[in-house]
Amino acid sequence: MAGGVSAVGGVTSAHHHGSHRHLLSDKTVALPRDVDAIVVPTARHAAGMRDALALANKLDCTLVALCSKYSSVHELSALREARNAKLIAIDIERLPSGIVPFFRTDGLLTGTRFERWTDTSLKRNLGLLLAKLIGWERIVFLDDDITIPEPLDLCAAAGLTDIFAGVGLNIDGFPDNSVVCHAYRDAGGAQDMFIGGGALAVPVRQATSFFPNIYNEDWFFLLGDDGRLRPTAVTGRAVQKEYDPFAHDNRARLEEFGDSIAEGVFWLLDSGRSIADATTGHWRTFLDNRAAFITEVVDLVWKMDGDAAHRARMLSSVKAARGRCQYIRPELCVEYLDAWRADRLTWRNHLSSVFREQIARKGTKRKDRRSRAAVHDLFRSLGLPESCFRLSLPRERLDEDPADLDPEFPYAVGQ
């Protein structure tokens, strides 16, 4: 194995690009800015949000907790750390239909072995919508298993959003990769990390892009209309808590379609090309490469020393990914990207429509949209039942804004 793109040490593969970091800017000099809100998609018990609450308190910003599964808005709002926090907690499982549109990409995968049953993308898209409606300018997406050792790193990242469409933090602690790439690294492969939605600062003006419901949805959020990566940077440090990526081999199956299509797109970006070059021929070659790469990973794992039980779990997971990869067809990849392009317009139209109905027609000034009463009225107008959300906005900052009234949501062509 030789010839693959990588910026880290280890075994390289001609069938895999181990790093895409060269696509990022490492510009770190910018005027720090306030973070308006930290948006956390969470499915863990409320206690797991203590770090995020403490972080929001230190930055004097709003924490938006988008809750499902084991996460309860009632338990979260009852935490000691939440008493003086600016907190918006929403039970996602009780959202009325239509707040976030149904996408063609969802319909394409519904009922197939590639359908994804997580709600992370839904939560992040909802976070973008709320940011636009409430009048925030800079938000940070943060996973509930990631901590920020230095809170001011988020202010530095927020400052960079004046010139970048997204600013990720360097992930320290446990690596942030797919199951296949975890196995590749653990077996000695040259595997780097890209930035992602687990720690990502975003200017709300870039809400023109959305998070599709596949693995690596954050990579697609960072793409523009021209099929290339929008200006994106990395700064600061975030720490990922440890977990076992090989605990259940179904994780690898569920990731494989998103991992394959994202890696296939970024394979093109690495060489200066774009999604326009993602033809059926490209996917046929790439998917052959992907299958060969996963087979190489299986061989590397077989040769590993150490805990035999751990190696067996790794093999089971990687083989599960290989099995799922064999069902991905070039034509499906082309069709998915066509649907994704259409969905970008669907998302913009939806944002424009909701903003016009909820904000523009009412003539609500931005500085008046951040109070508890205003957010409560917004949620009720959107159809959220009272029992589905909790609000605590005791010290909400009213930023000075030269434009009291937002213009109607722009169609940012090329963004």
Short mmCIF file of C-alpha atoms in Angstrom, two decimals:
data_model
loop_
_atom_site.label_atom_id
_atom_site.label_comp_id
_atom_site.label_asym_id
_atom_site.label_seq_id
_atom_site.Cartn_x
_atom_site.Cartn_y
_atom_site.Cartn_z
CA MET A 1 0.00 0.00 0.00
CA ALA A 2 1.44 3.34 -1.02
CA GLY A 3 0.58 6.63 -2.59
CA GLY A 4 -2.42 7.85 -0.56
CA VAL A 5 -2.78 11.44 0.59
CA SER A 6 -1.84 11.80 4.26
CA ALA A 7 -0.40 14.39 6.62
CA VAL A 8 0.28 11.95 9.46
CA GLY A 9 2.64 9.06 9.97
CA GLY A 10 1.80 5.41 9.41
CA VAL A 11 0.93 2.98 6.65
CA THR A 12 -0.60 4.72 3.62
CA SER A 13 -3.00 3.34 1.04
CA ALA A 14 -3.35 4.12 -2.64
CA HIS A 15 -7.09 3.56 -2.19
CA HIS A 16 -7.70 6.10 0.57
CA HIS A 17 -6.91 9.73 1.41
CA GLY A 18 -5.96 9.69 5.08
CA SER A 19 -6.16 13.48 5.43
CA HIS A 20 -8.11 16.40 4.00
CA ARG A 21 -6.58 18.99 6.32
CA HIS A 22 -4.84 20.78 3.45
CA LEU A 23 -8.29 22.02 2.38
CA LEU A 24 -8.56 24.07 5.59
CA SER A 25 -7.13 27.47 6.42
CA ASP A 26 -5.07 27.70 9.58
CA LYS A 27 -5.57 31.47 9.80
CA THR A 28 -5.97 32.18 13.50
CA VAL A 29 -5.68 35.99 13.68
CA ALA A 30 -9.07 37.65 13.94
CA LEU A 31 -10.93 39.89 16.33
CA PRO A 32 -12.64 37.64 18.91
CA ARG A 33 -16.41 37.83 18.82
CA ASP A 34 -19.18 36.96 21.24
CA VAL A 35 -20.84 33.59 20.79
CA ASP A 36 -24.59 34.14 20.74
CA ALA A 37 -25.54 30.52 21.36
CA ILE A 38 -24.11 27.05 21.81
CA VAL A 39 -26.33 24.45 20.12
CA VAL A 40 -26.07 20.94 21.56
CA PRO A 41 -27.89 17.98 20.01
CA THR A 42 -28.19 15.65 23.00
CA ALA A 43 -29.59 12.20 23.65
CA ARG A 44 -27.80 11.50 26.95
CA HIS A 45 -29.03 11.92 30.50
CA ALA A 46 -29.19 15.52 31.74
CA ALA A 47 -26.04 15.21 33.87
CA GLY A 48 -24.02 14.92 30.67
CA MET A 49 -24.87 18.55 29.89
CA ARG A 50 -23.16 20.05 32.95
CA ASP A 51 -19.98 20.92 31.03
CA ALA A 52 -21.96 22.63 28.26
CA LEU A 53 -23.99 24.61 30.79
CA ALA A 54 -20.84 25.73 32.58
CA LEU A 55 -19.30 26.74 29.24
CA ALA A 56 -22.35 28.79 28.25
CA ASN A 57 -22.33 30.49 31.66
CA LYS A 58 -18.67 31.45 31.28
CA LEU A 59 -19.32 32.93 27.86
CA ASP A 60 -22.61 34.53 28.93
CA CYS A 61 -24.38 33.01 25.95
CA THR A 62 -27.50 30.93 25.44
CA LEU A 63 -27.32 27.14 25.55
CA VAL A 64 -29.76 25.49 23.15
CA ALA A 65 -30.28 21.86 24.18
CA LEU A 66 -32.10 19.84 21.54
CA CYS A 67 -33.20 16.76 23.47
CA SER A 68 -34.32 13.25 22.59
CA LYS A 69 -34.04 9.67 23.83
CA TYR A 70 -32.55 9.78 27.39
CA SER A 71 -32.35 13.57 27.49
CA SER A 72 -35.22 15.33 29.28
CA VAL A 73 -35.96 19.04 29.11
CA HIS A 74 -37.41 18.87 32.61
CA GLU A 75 -34.36 17.17 34.17
CA LEU A 76 -32.00 19.45 32.28
CA SER A 77 -33.69 22.64 33.45
CA ALA A 78 -33.65 21.32 37.03
CA LEU A 79 -29.85 20.97 37.15
CA ARG A 80 -28.04 23.28 39.56
CA GLU A 81 -25.88 24.55 36.68
CA ALA A 82 -29.03 25.60 34.82
CA ARG A 83 -30.34 27.91 37.54
CA ASN A 84 -28.58 31.04 36.28
CA ALA A 85 -28.03 29.91 32.71
CA LYS A 86 -29.55 31.24 29.54
CA LEU A 87 -31.20 28.02 28.48
CA ILE A 88 -33.50 26.93 25.68
CA ALA A 89 -34.33 23.23 25.94
CA ILE A 90 -36.59 21.55 23.37
CA ASP A 91 -37.97 18.01 23.26
CA ILE A 92 -37.35 17.11 19.62
CA GLU A 93 -39.58 14.06 19.75
CA ARG A 94 -42.59 16.32 20.28
CA LEU A 95 -41.94 18.79 17.49
CA PRO A 96 -44.86 19.46 15.16
CA SER A 97 -44.31 18.35 11.59
CA GLY A 98 -43.05 20.81 9.03
CA ILE A 99 -40.73 22.92 11.18
CA VAL A 100 -37.87 21.38 9.22
CA PRO A 101 -38.78 20.35 5.67
CA PHE A 102 -38.73 16.82 4.30
CA PHE A 103 -35.77 16.47 1.94
CA ARG A 104 -35.43 14.53 -1.29
CA THR A 105 -32.28 12.94 0.11
CA ASP A 106 -34.40 11.52 2.95
CA GLY A 107 -36.95 10.11 0.54
CA LEU A 108 -34.24 8.54 -1.59
CA LEU A 109 -32.93 6.47 1.33
CA THR A 110 -36.20 5.81 3.18
CA GLY A 111 -36.95 2.10 3.36
CA THR A 112 -33.50 1.12 2.11
CA ARG A 113 -30.58 -0.40 4.02
CA PHE A 114 -28.97 3.06 3.89
CA GLU A 115 -31.70 4.87 5.83
CA ARG A 116 -30.32 6.61 8.92
CA TRP A 117 -32.38 6.56 12.10
CA THR A 118 -30.56 9.25 14.08
CA ASP A 119 -31.88 12.78 14.64
CA THR A 120 -28.57 14.68 14.71
CA SER A 121 -29.13 16.37 11.35
CA LEU A 122 -32.68 17.34 12.28
CA LYS A 123 -31.41 18.96 15.47
CA ARG A 124 -28.64 20.89 13.75
CA ASN A 125 -30.99 22.16 11.05
CA LEU A 126 -33.45 23.23 13.73
CA GLY A 127 -30.60 25.05 15.46
CA LEU A 128 -29.89 26.99 12.26
CA LEU A 129 -33.56 27.89 11.84
CA LEU A 130 -33.90 29.10 15.43
CA ALA A 131 -30.70 31.13 15.16
CA LYS A 132 -32.09 32.97 12.14
CA LEU A 133 -35.48 33.60 13.73
CA ILE A 134 -34.14 34.70 17.12
CA GLY A 135 -31.61 37.01 15.49
CA TRP A 136 -28.33 35.44 16.55
CA GLU A 137 -25.29 36.10 14.37
CA ARG A 138 -22.73 33.50 15.50
CA ILE A 139 -23.48 30.10 16.94
CA VAL A 140 -21.37 27.10 17.88
CA PHE A 141 -22.47 23.51 17.36
CA LEU A 142 -21.15 21.31 20.15
CA ASP A 143 -21.67 17.60 20.74
CA ASP A 144 -22.63 16.50 24.24
CA ASP A 145 -19.50 14.34 24.57
CA ILE A 146 -17.05 17.12 23.70
CA THR A 147 -15.57 19.64 26.16
CA ILE A 148 -13.81 22.96 25.54
CA PRO A 149 -10.83 23.42 27.92
CA GLU A 150 -10.41 27.11 27.04
CA PRO A 151 -13.77 28.89 26.55
CA LEU A 152 -12.12 31.80 24.75
CA ASP A 153 -11.25 29.40 21.91
CA LEU A 154 -14.91 29.64 20.95
CA CYS A 155 -14.71 33.44 20.84
CA ALA A 156 -11.67 33.17 18.56
CA ALA A 157 -13.55 30.75 16.32
CA ALA A 158 -16.59 33.05 16.32
CA GLY A 159 -14.35 35.93 15.23
CA LEU A 160 -13.13 33.94 12.26
CA THR A 161 -16.71 33.42 11.07
CA ASP A 162 -16.59 36.98 9.77
CA ILE A 163 -14.57 35.60 6.84
CA PHE A 164 -15.16 31.83 6.96
CA ALA A 165 -18.31 29.78 6.39
CA GLY A 166 -17.34 27.42 9.18
CA VAL A 167 -14.58 27.26 11.79
CA GLY A 168 -13.88 23.95 13.47
CA LEU A 169 -11.84 23.26 16.56
CA ASN A 170 -8.94 20.83 16.59
CA ILE A 171 -10.15 17.61 18.21
CA ASP A 172 -7.97 16.34 21.03
CA GLY A 173 -8.57 13.43 23.37
CA PHE A 174 -10.22 10.51 21.55
CA PRO A 175 -10.00 10.66 17.73
CA ASP A 176 -13.09 11.72 15.78
CA ASN A 177 -13.39 9.34 12.84
CA SER A 178 -15.66 6.74 11.29
CA VAL A 179 -15.43 3.14 12.46
CA VAL A 180 -13.40 2.14 9.39
CA CYS A 181 -10.94 4.99 9.85
CA HIS A 182 -10.65 4.24 13.58
CA ALA A 183 -9.67 0.69 12.71
CA TYR A 184 -7.22 1.90 10.09
CA ARG A 185 -5.49 4.20 12.59
CA ASP A 186 -5.47 1.60 15.37
CA ALA A 187 -3.89 -0.92 12.99
CA GLY A 188 -1.09 1.49 12.04
CA GLY A 189 -2.66 3.41 9.17
CA ALA A 190 -1.92 7.07 8.42
CA GLN A 191 -5.29 8.52 9.41
CA ASP A 192 -5.86 12.20 10.22
CA MET A 193 -8.99 14.05 11.40
CA PHE A 194 -11.01 16.70 9.60
CA ILE A 195 -13.21 19.24 11.38
CA GLY A 196 -16.84 18.47 12.07
CA GLY A 197 -20.13 19.50 13.59
CA GLY A 198 -19.06 18.26 17.02
CA ALA A 199 -17.23 21.56 17.58
CA LEU A 200 -18.05 24.01 14.79
CA ALA A 201 -18.58 27.78 14.81
CA VAL A 202 -20.98 29.01 12.14
CA PRO A 203 -22.09 32.47 11.01
CA VAL A 204 -25.87 32.46 10.81
CA ARG A 205 -25.68 34.07 7.39
CA GLN A 206 -24.38 30.66 6.20
CA ALA A 207 -27.63 28.97 7.18
CA THR A 208 -28.17 28.79 3.41
CA SER A 209 -26.61 25.32 3.71
CA PHE A 210 -28.14 22.40 5.62
CA PHE A 211 -27.16 19.09 7.25
CA PRO A 212 -28.38 16.07 5.24
CA ASN A 213 -29.38 12.98 7.21
CA ILE A 214 -26.32 10.82 6.58
CA TYR A 215 -23.05 10.19 8.37
CA ASN A 216 -20.58 13.05 7.64
CA GLU A 217 -23.51 15.43 7.27
CA ASP A 218 -21.25 18.20 8.55
CA TRP A 219 -18.89 17.81 5.58
CA PHE A 220 -21.84 18.42 3.24
CA PHE A 221 -22.92 21.45 5.25
CA LEU A 222 -19.53 23.01 4.50
CA LEU A 223 -19.92 22.62 0.73
CA GLY A 224 -21.12 25.43 -1.54
CA ASP A 225 -23.36 25.68 -4.57
CA ASP A 226 -20.34 25.22 -6.80
CA GLY A 227 -19.67 21.80 -5.29
CA ARG A 228 -16.49 22.93 -3.57
CA LEU A 229 -15.58 23.45 0.06
CA ARG A 230 -16.61 26.91 1.22
CA PRO A 231 -13.89 28.93 3.02
CA THR A 232 -13.32 26.88 6.16
CA ALA A 233 -10.78 27.21 8.96
CA VAL A 234 -9.60 25.47 12.10
CA THR A 235 -8.47 26.95 15.40
CA GLY A 236 -8.48 26.24 19.12
CA ARG A 237 -8.96 22.91 20.85
CA ALA A 238 -11.83 20.63 21.82
CA VAL A 239 -11.60 17.34 23.69
CA GLN A 240 -13.61 14.31 22.60
CA LYS A 241 -14.54 11.88 25.38
CA GLU A 242 -13.54 8.28 24.83
CA TYR A 243 -15.98 5.72 23.49
CA ASP A 244 -15.74 2.28 21.86
CA PRO A 245 -16.35 2.60 18.09
CA PHE A 246 -16.36 -1.21 17.80
CA ALA A 247 -18.92 -1.95 20.52
CA HIS A 248 -21.65 -2.71 17.94
CA ASP A 249 -20.87 -3.62 14.35
CA ASN A 250 -24.15 -2.06 13.19
CA ARG A 251 -22.52 1.33 13.78
CA ALA A 252 -20.16 0.62 10.89
CA ARG A 253 -23.05 -0.44 8.63
CA LEU A 254 -25.01 2.72 9.37
CA GLU A 255 -22.00 4.93 8.71
CA GLU A 256 -20.86 3.35 5.48
CA PHE A 257 -23.04 5.13 2.93
CA GLY A 258 -22.31 8.57 4.37
CA ASP A 259 -18.64 7.78 4.85
CA SER A 260 -18.32 6.52 1.28
CA ILE A 261 -20.14 9.38 -0.44
CA ALA A 262 -18.36 12.04 1.63
CA GLU A 263 -14.94 10.50 1.07
CA GLY A 264 -15.75 10.17 -2.63
CA VAL A 265 -16.58 13.88 -2.86
CA PHE A 266 -13.55 14.95 -0.85
CA TRP A 267 -11.34 12.70 -3.01
CA LEU A 268 -12.25 15.09 -5.83
CA LEU A 269 -11.73 18.21 -3.70
CA ASP A 270 -8.26 16.99 -2.74
CA SER A 271 -7.23 17.25 -6.39
CA GLY A 272 -8.87 20.62 -7.07
CA ARG A 273 -12.03 19.22 -8.62
CA SER A 274 -15.66 19.53 -7.47
CA ILE A 275 -18.94 17.65 -7.22
CA ALA A 276 -19.46 18.48 -10.91
CA ASP A 277 -16.85 15.78 -11.56
CA ALA A 278 -18.71 13.18 -9.47
CA THR A 279 -19.93 11.22 -12.49
CA THR A 280 -21.03 7.62 -12.60
CA GLY A 281 -17.53 6.77 -13.81
CA HIS A 282 -15.96 8.51 -10.82
CA TRP A 283 -18.17 6.59 -8.41
CA ARG A 284 -17.48 3.29 -10.09
CA THR A 285 -13.74 3.80 -9.64
CA PHE A 286 -14.06 5.26 -6.16
CA LEU A 287 -16.30 2.50 -4.83
CA ASP A 288 -13.84 -0.10 -6.13
CA ASN A 289 -11.13 1.81 -4.26
CA ARG A 290 -13.27 1.95 -1.14
CA ALA A 291 -13.87 -1.79 -1.11
CA ALA A 292 -10.15 -2.41 -1.67
CA PHE A 293 -9.27 -0.03 1.16
CA ILE A 294 -11.59 -1.72 3.64
CA THR A 295 -10.10 -5.08 2.67
CA GLU A 296 -6.66 -3.62 3.37
CA VAL A 297 -7.88 -2.52 6.80
CA VAL A 298 -9.15 -6.03 7.51
CA ASP A 299 -5.70 -7.40 6.65
CA LEU A 300 -3.99 -4.84 8.90
CA VAL A 301 -6.29 -5.65 11.81
CA TRP A 302 -5.63 -9.37 11.39
CA LYS A 303 -1.93 -8.70 11.89
CA MET A 304 -2.39 -6.65 15.08
CA ASP A 305 -0.93 -7.83 18.36
CA GLY A 306 -2.66 -7.38 21.70
CA ASP A 307 -6.12 -8.09 23.01
CA ALA A 308 -7.67 -10.82 20.87
CA ALA A 309 -11.22 -9.92 21.93
CA HIS A 310 -10.71 -6.27 20.92
CA ARG A 311 -9.24 -7.34 17.58
CA ALA A 312 -12.26 -9.60 17.01
CA ARG A 313 -14.65 -6.69 17.61
CA MET A 314 -12.66 -4.54 15.21
CA LEU A 315 -12.77 -7.23 12.53
CA SER A 316 -16.50 -7.71 12.97
CA SER A 317 -17.11 -3.98 12.56
CA VAL A 318 -14.84 -3.50 9.55
CA LYS A 319 -16.30 -6.55 7.82
CA ALA A 320 -19.78 -5.17 8.47
CA ALA A 321 -18.74 -1.93 6.71
CA ARG A 322 -17.31 -3.94 3.79
CA GLY A 323 -20.55 -5.87 3.47
CA ARG A 324 -22.61 -2.70 3.40
CA CYS A 325 -20.21 -1.01 0.94
CA GLN A 326 -20.88 -3.76 -1.60
CA TYR A 327 -24.50 -2.61 -1.89
CA ILE A 328 -23.64 0.99 -2.78
CA ARG A 329 -24.07 1.58 -6.50
CA PRO A 330 -22.53 4.42 -8.58
CA GLU A 331 -25.97 5.41 -9.85
CA LEU A 332 -27.25 5.86 -6.28
CA CYS A 333 -24.36 8.22 -5.49
CA VAL A 334 -25.12 10.36 -8.54
CA GLU A 335 -28.82 10.39 -7.69
CA TYR A 336 -28.09 11.31 -4.08
CA LEU A 337 -25.96 14.30 -5.05
CA ASP A 338 -28.67 15.48 -7.48
CA ALA A 339 -31.19 15.27 -4.62
CA TRP A 340 -28.79 17.09 -2.29
CA ARG A 341 -28.52 19.99 -4.74
CA ALA A 342 -32.31 20.23 -4.91
CA ASP A 343 -32.52 20.06 -1.12
CA ARG A 344 -30.28 23.09 -0.75
CA LEU A 345 -32.92 25.13 -2.58
CA THR A 346 -35.70 23.49 -0.56
CA TRP A 347 -33.93 24.52 2.64
CA ARG A 348 -33.44 28.12 1.52
CA ASN A 349 -37.05 28.43 0.42
CA HIS A 350 -38.17 27.03 3.77
CA LEU A 351 -36.00 29.45 5.75
CA SER A 352 -37.20 32.38 3.67
CA SER A 353 -40.85 31.38 4.08
CA VAL A 354 -40.67 30.84 7.85
CA PHE A 355 -38.67 34.04 8.38
CA ARG A 356 -41.11 36.06 6.30
CA GLU A 357 -44.11 34.64 8.18
CA GLN A 358 -42.69 34.80 11.71
CA ILE A 359 -40.46 37.89 11.59
CA ALA A 360 -40.59 40.10 8.51
CA ARG A 361 -44.39 40.51 8.34
CA LYS A 362 -44.53 41.31 12.05
CA GLY A 363 -41.79 43.92 11.74
CA THR A 364 -39.99 42.55 14.80
CA LYS A 365 -36.67 44.22 15.53
CA ARG A 366 -33.72 41.92 16.10
CA LYS A 367 -32.98 43.28 19.56
CA ASP A 368 -36.55 42.48 20.62
CA ARG A 369 -36.42 38.84 19.50
CA ARG A 370 -34.09 37.50 22.19
CA SER A 371 -36.12 37.99 25.35
CA ARG A 372 -37.88 35.12 27.08
CA ALA A 373 -41.29 36.48 26.13
CA ALA A 374 -40.34 36.87 22.47
CA VAL A 375 -38.84 33.37 22.22
CA HIS A 376 -41.86 31.91 23.99
CA ASP A 377 -44.24 33.63 21.57
CA LEU A 378 -42.13 32.46 18.62
CA PHE A 379 -42.25 28.83 19.77
CA ARG A 380 -45.99 28.94 20.28
CA SER A 381 -46.44 30.54 16.86
CA LEU A 382 -44.36 27.71 15.36
CA GLY A 383 -46.75 25.22 16.96
CA LEU A 384 -44.55 23.91 19.77
CA PRO A 385 -46.67 22.77 22.73
CA GLU A 386 -45.82 24.32 26.11
CA SER A 387 -44.76 20.96 27.52
CA CYS A 388 -42.15 20.47 24.78
CA PHE A 389 -39.77 23.28 25.77
CA ARG A 390 -38.24 25.09 28.73
CA LEU A 391 -36.90 28.65 28.62
CA SER A 392 -34.60 30.44 31.03
CA LEU A 393 -33.33 33.72 29.64
CA PRO A 394 -32.77 35.89 32.74
CA ARG A 395 -29.92 38.05 31.51
CA GLU A 396 -30.32 37.99 27.76
CA ARG A 397 -27.92 40.46 26.17
CA LEU A 398 -29.47 42.92 23.71
CA ASP A 399 -26.70 43.47 21.19
CA GLU A 400 -26.45 46.79 19.46
CA ASP A 401 -27.31 46.24 15.85
CA PRO A 402 -27.07 48.89 13.13
CA ALA A 403 -29.86 47.12 11.28
CA ASP A 404 -32.80 46.78 13.64
CA LEU A 405 -34.79 44.95 11.01
CA ASP A 406 -33.32 41.97 9.20
CA PRO A 407 -33.79 41.85 5.46
CA GLU A 408 -35.69 38.92 4.09
CA PHE A 409 -33.51 35.81 4.10
CA PRO A 410 -31.02 36.12 1.22
CA TYR A 411 -30.41 33.62 -1.51
CA ALA A 412 -26.64 33.54 -1.20
CA VAL A 413 -25.66 32.17 -4.58
CA GLY A 414 -22.31 30.45 -4.40
CA GLN A 415 -22.40 30.15 -0.61
#
